[in-house]
């Protein structure tokens, strides 16, 4: 959706490693408009969560941040040793129906009660993260 209600503008973003030998980002520019849904994807450890959190910190009133990690399936009935062996990079590890519904809710202006995943327990926790609807939805995840 391209409109004139631009909320965020990034111009000429660069991020290089090893004295410029590795170009993670090279001259990236982006305009983010009200109503946009942005997705930051990449493999584990690639910096997507850090990038997404920093963007949210810079624009707290404009961005609703949703982490795909919080939608790993609850595995309360499985022993910890077995939970540790699960493939968490597989689409079958996620509760996509809930995630899609909650993204639709945010898009329609409704706040959500997002589950919270506990990486130490390899299971969904009992905590709930309240995420307020904002003009832009930013989704961070591996898939």
Short mmCIF file of C-alpha atoms in Angstrom, two decimals:
data_model
loop_
_atom_site.label_atom_id
_atom_site.label_comp_id
_atom_site.label_asym_id
_atom_site.label_seq_id
_atom_site.Cartn_x
_atom_site.Cartn_y
_atom_site.Cartn_z
CA UNK A 1 0.00 0.00 0.00
CA UNK A 2 1.53 3.30 -1.06
CA UNK A 3 0.00 6.37 0.50
CA UNK A 4 1.11 9.83 1.54
CA UNK A 5 0.87 8.99 5.24
CA UNK A 6 4.55 8.08 5.62
CA UNK A 7 5.42 7.41 9.28
CA UNK A 8 9.02 6.24 9.09
CA UNK A 9 11.72 6.86 6.54
CA UNK A 10 15.13 5.18 6.48
CA UNK A 11 17.69 6.37 3.95
CA UNK A 12 21.01 4.90 2.91
CA UNK A 13 21.32 2.45 5.82
CA UNK A 14 24.63 0.61 5.84
CA UNK A 15 26.01 -2.09 8.12
CA UNK A 16 29.35 -3.67 7.29
CA UNK A 17 31.49 -6.18 9.19
CA UNK A 18 35.17 -7.12 9.04
CA UNK A 19 36.31 -3.62 8.05
CA UNK A 20 33.80 -3.46 5.21
CA UNK A 21 34.51 -6.92 3.75
CA UNK A 22 31.02 -8.20 4.60
CA UNK A 23 28.10 -5.98 3.67
CA UNK A 24 25.05 -6.98 5.72
CA UNK A 25 23.19 -3.87 4.57
CA UNK A 26 24.39 -1.63 1.80
CA UNK A 27 22.55 1.58 0.94
CA UNK A 28 19.11 0.36 2.06
CA UNK A 29 16.26 2.89 1.98
CA UNK A 30 12.66 2.28 2.97
CA UNK A 31 9.49 4.25 3.56
CA UNK A 32 7.00 2.83 6.05
CA UNK A 33 3.39 3.99 5.84
CA UNK A 34 0.44 3.80 8.16
CA UNK A 35 -1.20 0.40 7.68
CA UNK A 36 1.98 -1.36 6.54
CA UNK A 37 2.92 -4.81 7.80
CA UNK A 38 6.69 -5.33 7.76
CA UNK A 39 8.37 -8.68 8.21
CA UNK A 40 12.01 -9.12 9.27
CA UNK A 41 13.09 -12.69 8.54
CA UNK A 42 16.34 -14.58 8.65
CA UNK A 43 18.11 -17.51 10.24
CA UNK A 44 18.68 -17.88 13.97
CA UNK A 45 21.30 -15.45 15.24
CA UNK A 46 21.15 -13.14 12.20
CA UNK A 47 20.21 -10.01 14.18
CA UNK A 48 16.58 -9.73 13.10
CA UNK A 49 15.23 -9.51 16.66
CA UNK A 50 17.81 -6.91 17.62
CA UNK A 51 16.97 -4.85 14.52
CA UNK A 52 13.22 -5.16 15.14
CA UNK A 53 13.53 -4.18 18.83
CA UNK A 54 15.68 -1.17 18.00
CA UNK A 55 13.22 -0.02 15.36
CA UNK A 56 10.39 -0.39 17.91
CA UNK A 57 12.43 1.57 20.49
CA UNK A 58 12.90 4.43 18.01
CA UNK A 59 9.22 4.53 17.03
CA UNK A 60 7.27 3.22 20.07
CA UNK A 61 4.03 5.01 19.18
CA UNK A 62 4.02 3.78 15.58
CA UNK A 63 5.06 0.10 15.71
CA UNK A 64 3.39 -3.00 17.16
CA UNK A 65 6.15 -5.62 17.39
CA UNK A 66 5.14 -9.28 17.06
CA UNK A 67 7.76 -12.00 17.54
CA UNK A 68 7.11 -15.33 15.82
CA UNK A 69 9.07 -16.97 18.68
CA UNK A 70 6.08 -16.40 20.94
CA UNK A 71 3.96 -18.64 18.74
CA UNK A 72 5.93 -21.84 19.26
CA UNK A 73 3.44 -24.52 20.24
CA UNK A 74 2.84 -25.19 23.92
CA UNK A 75 4.41 -28.50 24.87
CA UNK A 76 3.39 -28.73 28.52
CA UNK A 77 2.67 -32.46 28.20
CA UNK A 78 6.18 -33.27 26.90
CA UNK A 79 9.18 -33.90 29.23
CA UNK A 80 11.94 -31.23 29.07
CA UNK A 81 14.47 -33.71 27.64
CA UNK A 82 12.10 -34.42 24.74
CA UNK A 83 11.26 -30.73 24.23
CA UNK A 84 14.98 -29.98 23.85
CA UNK A 85 15.15 -32.41 20.91
CA UNK A 86 12.33 -30.81 18.90
CA UNK A 87 13.05 -29.04 15.59
CA UNK A 88 12.06 -25.43 16.31
CA UNK A 89 13.03 -24.29 12.80
CA UNK A 90 10.18 -26.30 11.28
CA UNK A 91 6.80 -24.78 10.37
CA UNK A 92 5.15 -27.56 12.43
CA UNK A 93 6.65 -26.02 15.58
CA UNK A 94 4.41 -22.93 15.35
CA UNK A 95 0.78 -22.14 16.12
CA UNK A 96 0.22 -20.22 12.89
CA UNK A 97 -3.58 -20.05 13.23
CA UNK A 98 -3.26 -18.02 16.43
CA UNK A 99 -0.49 -15.83 15.02
CA UNK A 100 -2.45 -15.06 11.85
CA UNK A 101 -5.60 -14.27 13.83
CA UNK A 102 -3.71 -11.96 16.16
CA UNK A 103 -2.02 -10.14 13.27
CA UNK A 104 -5.46 -9.68 11.68
CA UNK A 105 -6.72 -8.31 15.00
CA UNK A 106 -3.86 -5.82 15.19
CA UNK A 107 -4.45 -4.81 11.58
CA UNK A 108 -8.11 -4.11 12.39
CA UNK A 109 -7.14 -1.95 15.39
CA UNK A 110 -7.66 -4.48 18.20
CA UNK A 111 -5.10 -5.04 20.95
CA UNK A 112 -3.94 -8.63 21.47
CA UNK A 113 -2.91 -10.92 24.34
CA UNK A 114 0.17 -12.59 22.85
CA UNK A 115 1.56 -15.80 24.33
CA UNK A 116 5.15 -15.71 25.62
CA UNK A 117 7.66 -18.44 24.87
CA UNK A 118 10.20 -19.50 27.53
CA UNK A 119 13.42 -20.55 25.81
CA UNK A 120 14.92 -22.02 28.99
CA UNK A 121 11.94 -24.33 29.47
CA UNK A 122 11.51 -24.97 25.71
CA UNK A 123 7.80 -24.33 26.23
CA UNK A 124 5.21 -21.62 26.19
CA UNK A 125 5.05 -19.84 29.54
CA UNK A 126 1.96 -18.82 31.49
CA UNK A 127 2.77 -15.15 30.81
CA UNK A 128 0.81 -13.02 28.37
CA UNK A 129 2.23 -10.03 26.52
CA UNK A 130 -0.31 -7.29 25.84
CA UNK A 131 0.39 -5.73 22.43
CA UNK A 132 -1.46 -2.57 21.54
CA UNK A 133 -2.59 -1.97 17.96
CA UNK A 134 -0.36 0.61 16.25
CA UNK A 135 -0.25 2.13 12.76
CA UNK A 136 2.53 -0.29 11.65
CA UNK A 137 2.88 -4.00 12.44
CA UNK A 138 6.44 -5.35 12.54
CA UNK A 139 6.81 -9.13 12.57
CA UNK A 140 10.12 -10.74 13.49
CA UNK A 141 10.86 -14.43 12.87
CA UNK A 142 12.69 -17.25 11.15
CA UNK A 143 9.89 -18.26 8.78
#
